């Protein structure tokens, strides 16, 4: 079993009869856009700037199986993109057509061809947006994720011993938990390294400042 994802391929998850799966477009928002003032965000999202600077939709294949929501590049991908989303902590809802989302209005008013609805997945203060082909498909995803959340919470509390739970999902839950923890450790190390660099820069700047003024 490979350490980078092991049996968490899109194909193996789809073959496990997941609660829900299908193609979607994920809204990617670059870091430079997130830290830009609102006036600049409106300019960047006008469509005249490269995707590296502006929000854009990217193809994903979503799979909801067991206690997690997984995102893949395609339904043939060998491992998930990013960190698996814990269903027990998920807040899923449809995004209204007239809903005001500061700095992202244009992205929702002009959905890509073939997409007609958007739903959001929020967890631990982070929100992701997915565009799908119809309002019916959007409702299906939102309802499935909400049911998955309730089921995951019930299992955690030990109140679902009478409800059958597929062995394959137990296996994938173990892999999903392991991958999630590994991704979190990587993020923590990167944050620590960034803090060290910031501290070092401040120290060097302080030394130069004192030397200059004697």
PDB file of C-alpha atoms in Angstrom:
ATOM      1  CA  UNK A   1       0.000   0.000   0.000  1.00  0.00           C
ATOM      2  CA  UNK A   2       1.516   3.335  -1.054  1.00  0.00           C
ATOM      3  CA  UNK A   3       2.018   5.989   1.574  1.00  0.00           C
ATOM      4  CA  UNK A   4       0.821   8.778  -0.706  1.00  0.00           C
ATOM      5  CA  UNK A   5      -2.769   7.644  -0.773  1.00  0.00           C
ATOM      6  CA  UNK A   6      -2.735   3.872  -1.040  1.00  0.00           C
ATOM      7  CA  UNK A   7      -6.136   2.467  -1.860  1.00  0.00           C
ATOM      8  CA  UNK A   8      -7.785   5.877  -2.006  1.00  0.00           C
ATOM      9  CA  UNK A   9      -8.086   5.911  -5.775  1.00  0.00           C
ATOM     10  CA  UNK A  10     -11.196   7.322  -7.409  1.00  0.00           C
ATOM     11  CA  UNK A  11     -11.947   3.971  -9.025  1.00  0.00           C
ATOM     12  CA  UNK A  12     -11.758   1.973  -5.781  1.00  0.00           C
ATOM     13  CA  UNK A  13     -13.981   4.462  -3.961  1.00  0.00           C
ATOM     14  CA  UNK A  14     -16.548   4.518  -6.772  1.00  0.00           C
ATOM     15  CA  UNK A  15     -16.626   0.715  -6.792  1.00  0.00           C
ATOM     16  CA  UNK A  16     -17.462   0.741  -3.059  1.00  0.00           C
ATOM     17  CA  UNK A  17     -20.980   2.069  -3.802  1.00  0.00           C
ATOM     18  CA  UNK A  18     -20.426   5.545  -2.325  1.00  0.00           C
ATOM     19  CA  UNK A  19     -23.293   7.667  -1.055  1.00  0.00           C
ATOM     20  CA  UNK A  20     -22.721  10.105  -3.905  1.00  0.00           C
ATOM     21  CA  UNK A  21     -20.181  10.809  -6.639  1.00  0.00           C
ATOM     22  CA  UNK A  22     -19.926  12.776  -9.843  1.00  0.00           C
ATOM     23  CA  UNK A  23     -18.122  15.544 -11.748  1.00  0.00           C
ATOM     24  CA  UNK A  24     -18.145  19.125 -10.525  1.00  0.00           C
ATOM     25  CA  UNK A  25     -16.237  22.356 -10.999  1.00  0.00           C
ATOM     26  CA  UNK A  26     -14.387  23.666  -7.960  1.00  0.00           C
ATOM     27  CA  UNK A  27     -13.809  27.387  -7.553  1.00  0.00           C
ATOM     28  CA  UNK A  28     -10.102  28.021  -7.063  1.00  0.00           C
ATOM     29  CA  UNK A  29      -9.204  31.355  -5.478  1.00  0.00           C
ATOM     30  CA  UNK A  30      -5.457  32.237  -5.667  1.00  0.00           C
ATOM     31  CA  UNK A  31      -3.717  33.452  -2.522  1.00  0.00           C
ATOM     32  CA  UNK A  32      -2.900  36.848  -4.086  1.00  0.00           C
ATOM     33  CA  UNK A  33      -6.602  37.382  -4.730  1.00  0.00           C
ATOM     34  CA  UNK A  34      -7.583  36.570  -1.146  1.00  0.00           C
ATOM     35  CA  UNK A  35      -5.300  39.243   0.313  1.00  0.00           C
ATOM     36  CA  UNK A  36      -6.190  41.917  -2.250  1.00  0.00           C
ATOM     37  CA  UNK A  37      -8.567  44.784  -1.386  1.00  0.00           C
ATOM     38  CA  UNK A  38     -12.113  44.530  -2.735  1.00  0.00           C
ATOM     39  CA  UNK A  39     -11.546  47.118  -5.456  1.00  0.00           C
ATOM     40  CA  UNK A  40      -8.596  45.112  -6.818  1.00  0.00           C
ATOM     41  CA  UNK A  41     -10.520  41.822  -6.522  1.00  0.00           C
ATOM     42  CA  UNK A  42     -13.201  43.182  -8.841  1.00  0.00           C
ATOM     43  CA  UNK A  43     -10.532  44.017 -11.415  1.00  0.00           C
ATOM     44  CA  UNK A  44      -8.777  40.647 -11.100  1.00  0.00           C
ATOM     45  CA  UNK A  45     -12.055  38.745 -11.533  1.00  0.00           C
ATOM     46  CA  UNK A  46     -12.959  40.673 -14.708  1.00  0.00           C
ATOM     47  CA  UNK A  47     -11.511  37.947 -16.928  1.00  0.00           C
ATOM     48  CA  UNK A  48      -8.616  40.014 -18.268  1.00  0.00           C
ATOM     49  CA  UNK A  49      -5.961  38.545 -15.970  1.00  0.00           C
ATOM     50  CA  UNK A  50      -4.204  35.130 -15.983  1.00  0.00           C
ATOM     51  CA  UNK A  51      -5.707  32.312 -13.899  1.00  0.00           C
ATOM     52  CA  UNK A  52      -2.724  32.433 -11.543  1.00  0.00           C
ATOM     53  CA  UNK A  53      -4.058  35.788 -10.291  1.00  0.00           C
ATOM     54  CA  UNK A  54      -7.823  35.475 -10.622  1.00  0.00           C
ATOM     55  CA  UNK A  55     -10.539  33.054  -9.416  1.00  0.00           C
ATOM     56  CA  UNK A  56     -11.344  30.280 -11.874  1.00  0.00           C
ATOM     57  CA  UNK A  57     -13.188  26.965 -12.040  1.00  0.00           C
ATOM     58  CA  UNK A  58     -11.263  23.686 -12.195  1.00  0.00           C
ATOM     59  CA  UNK A  59     -12.609  20.213 -12.973  1.00  0.00           C
ATOM     60  CA  UNK A  60     -12.940  17.768 -10.113  1.00  0.00           C
ATOM     61  CA  UNK A  61     -14.642  14.440  -9.483  1.00  0.00           C
ATOM     62  CA  UNK A  62     -16.238  14.314  -6.032  1.00  0.00           C
ATOM     63  CA  UNK A  63     -16.786  11.118  -4.076  1.00  0.00           C
ATOM     64  CA  UNK A  64     -18.689  10.955  -0.785  1.00  0.00           C
ATOM     65  CA  UNK A  65     -17.904   7.640   0.869  1.00  0.00           C
ATOM     66  CA  UNK A  66     -17.940   6.679   4.528  1.00  0.00           C
ATOM     67  CA  UNK A  67     -16.926   9.582   6.755  1.00  0.00           C
ATOM     68  CA  UNK A  68     -15.274  11.764   4.102  1.00  0.00           C
ATOM     69  CA  UNK A  69     -15.757  13.776   0.943  1.00  0.00           C
ATOM     70  CA  UNK A  70     -12.886  13.248  -1.493  1.00  0.00           C
ATOM     71  CA  UNK A  71     -11.872  15.413  -4.451  1.00  0.00           C
ATOM     72  CA  UNK A  72     -10.095  13.955  -7.481  1.00  0.00           C
ATOM     73  CA  UNK A  73      -8.844  15.448 -10.736  1.00  0.00           C
ATOM     74  CA  UNK A  74     -10.821  12.811 -12.675  1.00  0.00           C
ATOM     75  CA  UNK A  75     -12.704   9.576 -11.993  1.00  0.00           C
ATOM     76  CA  UNK A  76      -9.489   7.744 -12.947  1.00  0.00           C
ATOM     77  CA  UNK A  77      -7.143   9.518 -10.499  1.00  0.00           C
ATOM     78  CA  UNK A  78      -4.978   7.353  -8.271  1.00  0.00           C
ATOM     79  CA  UNK A  79      -5.222   9.612  -5.200  1.00  0.00           C
ATOM     80  CA  UNK A  80      -7.281  12.544  -3.861  1.00  0.00           C
ATOM     81  CA  UNK A  81      -6.453  16.209  -4.316  1.00  0.00           C
ATOM     82  CA  UNK A  82      -5.896  18.027  -1.050  1.00  0.00           C
ATOM     83  CA  UNK A  83      -7.160  16.971   2.357  1.00  0.00           C
ATOM     84  CA  UNK A  84     -10.254  14.741   2.654  1.00  0.00           C
ATOM     85  CA  UNK A  85     -13.208  16.654   4.109  1.00  0.00           C
ATOM     86  CA  UNK A  86     -14.632  15.249   7.346  1.00  0.00           C
ATOM     87  CA  UNK A  87     -18.392  14.904   6.944  1.00  0.00           C
ATOM     88  CA  UNK A  88     -19.017  15.238  10.685  1.00  0.00           C
ATOM     89  CA  UNK A  89     -17.813  18.853  10.498  1.00  0.00           C
ATOM     90  CA  UNK A  90     -19.440  19.785   7.173  1.00  0.00           C
ATOM     91  CA  UNK A  91     -21.992  22.519   6.557  1.00  0.00           C
ATOM     92  CA  UNK A  92     -23.432  22.117   3.047  1.00  0.00           C
ATOM     93  CA  UNK A  93     -25.900  24.436   1.347  1.00  0.00           C
ATOM     94  CA  UNK A  94     -26.997  25.696  -2.059  1.00  0.00           C
ATOM     95  CA  UNK A  95     -25.717  29.131  -3.031  1.00  0.00           C
ATOM     96  CA  UNK A  96     -28.573  31.405  -4.107  1.00  0.00           C
ATOM     97  CA  UNK A  97     -28.526  33.084  -7.509  1.00  0.00           C
ATOM     98  CA  UNK A  98     -28.770  36.559  -5.984  1.00  0.00           C
ATOM     99  CA  UNK A  99     -26.505  35.844  -3.032  1.00  0.00           C
ATOM    100  CA  UNK A 100     -23.827  38.469  -2.453  1.00  0.00           C
ATOM    101  CA  UNK A 101     -20.350  37.012  -2.025  1.00  0.00           C
ATOM    102  CA  UNK A 102     -17.875  39.844  -1.724  1.00  0.00           C
ATOM    103  CA  UNK A 103     -15.293  39.791  -4.510  1.00  0.00           C
ATOM    104  CA  UNK A 104     -16.747  36.684  -6.199  1.00  0.00           C
ATOM    105  CA  UNK A 105     -20.027  37.995  -7.617  1.00  0.00           C
ATOM    106  CA  UNK A 106     -18.926  37.699 -11.246  1.00  0.00           C
ATOM    107  CA  UNK A 107     -17.863  34.066 -10.812  1.00  0.00           C
ATOM    108  CA  UNK A 108     -21.365  33.083  -9.700  1.00  0.00           C
ATOM    109  CA  UNK A 109     -23.285  35.232 -12.166  1.00  0.00           C
ATOM    110  CA  UNK A 110     -21.350  33.846 -15.127  1.00  0.00           C
ATOM    111  CA  UNK A 111     -21.058  30.120 -14.492  1.00  0.00           C
ATOM    112  CA  UNK A 112     -19.123  27.993 -17.007  1.00  0.00           C
ATOM    113  CA  UNK A 113     -21.106  26.354 -19.838  1.00  0.00           C
ATOM    114  CA  UNK A 114     -22.888  23.227 -18.616  1.00  0.00           C
ATOM    115  CA  UNK A 115     -23.179  24.464 -15.032  1.00  0.00           C
ATOM    116  CA  UNK A 116     -26.407  25.846 -13.617  1.00  0.00           C
ATOM    117  CA  UNK A 117     -26.076  25.747  -9.823  1.00  0.00           C
ATOM    118  CA  UNK A 118     -23.516  26.092  -7.026  1.00  0.00           C
ATOM    119  CA  UNK A 119     -23.281  24.552  -3.571  1.00  0.00           C
ATOM    120  CA  UNK A 120     -20.842  25.303  -0.783  1.00  0.00           C
ATOM    121  CA  UNK A 121     -19.026  22.985   1.608  1.00  0.00           C
ATOM    122  CA  UNK A 122     -17.800  24.659   4.798  1.00  0.00           C
ATOM    123  CA  UNK A 123     -15.699  23.165   7.570  1.00  0.00           C
ATOM    124  CA  UNK A 124     -13.485  24.717  10.268  1.00  0.00           C
ATOM    125  CA  UNK A 125     -13.842  28.202   8.821  1.00  0.00           C
ATOM    126  CA  UNK A 126     -12.941  27.195   5.256  1.00  0.00           C
ATOM    127  CA  UNK A 127     -15.546  27.295   2.472  1.00  0.00           C
ATOM    128  CA  UNK A 128     -15.291  25.600  -0.910  1.00  0.00           C
ATOM    129  CA  UNK A 129     -17.649  26.173  -3.836  1.00  0.00           C
ATOM    130  CA  UNK A 130     -18.686  23.603  -6.435  1.00  0.00           C
ATOM    131  CA  UNK A 131     -20.659  24.174  -9.639  1.00  0.00           C
ATOM    132  CA  UNK A 132     -22.821  21.356 -11.026  1.00  0.00           C
ATOM    133  CA  UNK A 133     -25.021  20.887 -14.073  1.00  0.00           C
ATOM    134  CA  UNK A 134     -28.454  21.474 -12.528  1.00  0.00           C
ATOM    135  CA  UNK A 135     -30.342  22.658  -9.457  1.00  0.00           C
ATOM    136  CA  UNK A 136     -31.561  19.076  -8.966  1.00  0.00           C
ATOM    137  CA  UNK A 137     -27.986  17.790  -8.832  1.00  0.00           C
ATOM    138  CA  UNK A 138     -27.109  20.602  -6.443  1.00  0.00           C
ATOM    139  CA  UNK A 139     -29.951  19.586  -4.100  1.00  0.00           C
ATOM    140  CA  UNK A 140     -28.867  15.948  -4.301  1.00  0.00           C
ATOM    141  CA  UNK A 141     -25.343  16.832  -3.201  1.00  0.00           C
ATOM    142  CA  UNK A 142     -26.486  19.111  -0.382  1.00  0.00           C
ATOM    143  CA  UNK A 143     -28.944  16.527   0.973  1.00  0.00           C
ATOM    144  CA  UNK A 144     -26.411  13.710   0.682  1.00  0.00           C
ATOM    145  CA  UNK A 145     -23.718  15.688   2.523  1.00  0.00           C
ATOM    146  CA  UNK A 146     -26.149  16.659   5.273  1.00  0.00           C
ATOM    147  CA  UNK A 147     -27.232  13.044   5.695  1.00  0.00           C
ATOM    148  CA  UNK A 148     -23.571  12.006   5.711  1.00  0.00           C
ATOM    149  CA  UNK A 149     -22.851  14.543   8.439  1.00  0.00           C
ATOM    150  CA  UNK A 150     -25.678  13.244  10.618  1.00  0.00           C
ATOM    151  CA  UNK A 151     -24.621   9.633  10.087  1.00  0.00           C
ATOM    152  CA  UNK A 152     -20.985  10.427  10.918  1.00  0.00           C
ATOM    153  CA  UNK A 153     -21.988  12.225  14.129  1.00  0.00           C
ATOM    154  CA  UNK A 154     -24.273   9.356  15.115  1.00  0.00           C
ATOM    155  CA  UNK A 155     -21.463   6.822  14.589  1.00  0.00           C
ATOM    156  CA  UNK A 156     -19.052   8.947  16.625  1.00  0.00           C
ATOM    157  CA  UNK A 157     -21.527   8.986  19.513  1.00  0.00           C
ATOM    158  CA  UNK A 158     -21.898   5.210  19.292  1.00  0.00           C
ATOM    159  CA  UNK A 159     -25.634   5.331  18.529  1.00  0.00           C
ATOM    160  CA  UNK A 160     -25.533   3.490  15.208  1.00  0.00           C
ATOM    161  CA  UNK A 161     -24.389  -0.012  16.166  1.00  0.00           C
ATOM    162  CA  UNK A 162     -27.626  -1.419  14.712  1.00  0.00           C
ATOM    163  CA  UNK A 163     -27.041   0.269  11.327  1.00  0.00           C
ATOM    164  CA  UNK A 164     -24.947  -1.781   8.857  1.00  0.00           C
ATOM    165  CA  UNK A 165     -21.745  -0.036   7.799  1.00  0.00           C
ATOM    166  CA  UNK A 166     -19.851  -1.433   4.786  1.00  0.00           C
ATOM    167  CA  UNK A 167     -16.460  -2.955   5.577  1.00  0.00           C
ATOM    168  CA  UNK A 168     -15.030  -1.198   2.540  1.00  0.00           C
ATOM    169  CA  UNK A 169     -16.050   2.156   4.003  1.00  0.00           C
ATOM    170  CA  UNK A 170     -14.351   1.297   7.307  1.00  0.00           C
ATOM    171  CA  UNK A 171     -11.197   0.562   5.331  1.00  0.00           C
ATOM    172  CA  UNK A 172     -11.412   3.837   3.388  1.00  0.00           C
ATOM    173  CA  UNK A 173     -12.168   5.762   6.600  1.00  0.00           C
ATOM    174  CA  UNK A 174      -8.879   4.480   8.028  1.00  0.00           C
ATOM    175  CA  UNK A 175      -6.995   5.590   4.934  1.00  0.00           C
ATOM    176  CA  UNK A 176      -8.836   8.912   4.846  1.00  0.00           C
ATOM    177  CA  UNK A 177      -8.019   9.658   8.493  1.00  0.00           C
ATOM    178  CA  UNK A 178      -4.369   8.802   7.904  1.00  0.00           C
ATOM    179  CA  UNK A 179      -4.171  11.038   4.837  1.00  0.00           C
ATOM    180  CA  UNK A 180      -5.907  13.902   6.640  1.00  0.00           C
ATOM    181  CA  UNK A 181      -3.462  13.746   9.558  1.00  0.00           C
ATOM    182  CA  UNK A 182      -0.502  13.600   7.178  1.00  0.00           C
ATOM    183  CA  UNK A 183      -1.716  16.671   5.285  1.00  0.00           C
ATOM    184  CA  UNK A 184      -2.242  18.533   8.565  1.00  0.00           C
ATOM    185  CA  UNK A 185       1.304  17.740   9.692  1.00  0.00           C
ATOM    186  CA  UNK A 186       2.667  19.072   6.410  1.00  0.00           C
ATOM    187  CA  UNK A 187       0.650  22.288   6.765  1.00  0.00           C
ATOM    188  CA  UNK A 188       1.854  22.718  10.339  1.00  0.00           C
ATOM    189  CA  UNK A 189       5.504  22.270   9.330  1.00  0.00           C
ATOM    190  CA  UNK A 190       5.096  24.794   6.521  1.00  0.00           C
ATOM    191  CA  UNK A 191       3.494  27.287   8.912  1.00  0.00           C
ATOM    192  CA  UNK A 192       6.330  26.811  11.414  1.00  0.00           C
ATOM    193  CA  UNK A 193       8.947  27.302   8.693  1.00  0.00           C
ATOM    194  CA  UNK A 194       7.196  30.450   7.500  1.00  0.00           C
ATOM    195  CA  UNK A 195       7.162  31.791  11.060  1.00  0.00           C
ATOM    196  CA  UNK A 196      10.872  31.037  11.432  1.00  0.00           C
ATOM    197  CA  UNK A 197      11.627  32.955   8.219  1.00  0.00           C
ATOM    198  CA  UNK A 198       9.528  35.893   9.393  1.00  0.00           C
ATOM    199  CA  UNK A 199      11.343  35.949  12.733  1.00  0.00           C
ATOM    200  CA  UNK A 200      14.723  35.711  10.977  1.00  0.00           C
ATOM    201  CA  UNK A 201      13.873  38.561   8.620  1.00  0.00           C
ATOM    202  CA  UNK A 202      12.768  40.700  11.543  1.00  0.00           C
ATOM    203  CA  UNK A 203      16.009  39.950  13.383  1.00  0.00           C
ATOM    204  CA  UNK A 204      18.181  40.813  10.387  1.00  0.00           C
ATOM    205  CA  UNK A 205      16.218  43.983   9.731  1.00  0.00           C
ATOM    206  CA  UNK A 206      16.556  44.997  13.359  1.00  0.00           C
ATOM    207  CA  UNK A 207      20.333  44.457  13.325  1.00  0.00           C
ATOM    208  CA  UNK A 208      20.759  46.514  10.147  1.00  0.00           C
ATOM    209  CA  UNK A 209      18.571  49.219  11.574  1.00  0.00           C
ATOM    210  CA  UNK A 210      20.629  49.494  14.746  1.00  0.00           C
ATOM    211  CA  UNK A 211      23.942  49.389  12.833  1.00  0.00           C
ATOM    212  CA  UNK A 212      22.906  52.143  10.475  1.00  0.00           C
ATOM    213  CA  UNK A 213      22.062  54.558  13.234  1.00  0.00           C
ATOM    214  CA  UNK A 214      25.076  53.546  15.314  1.00  0.00           C
TER     215      UNK A 214
END
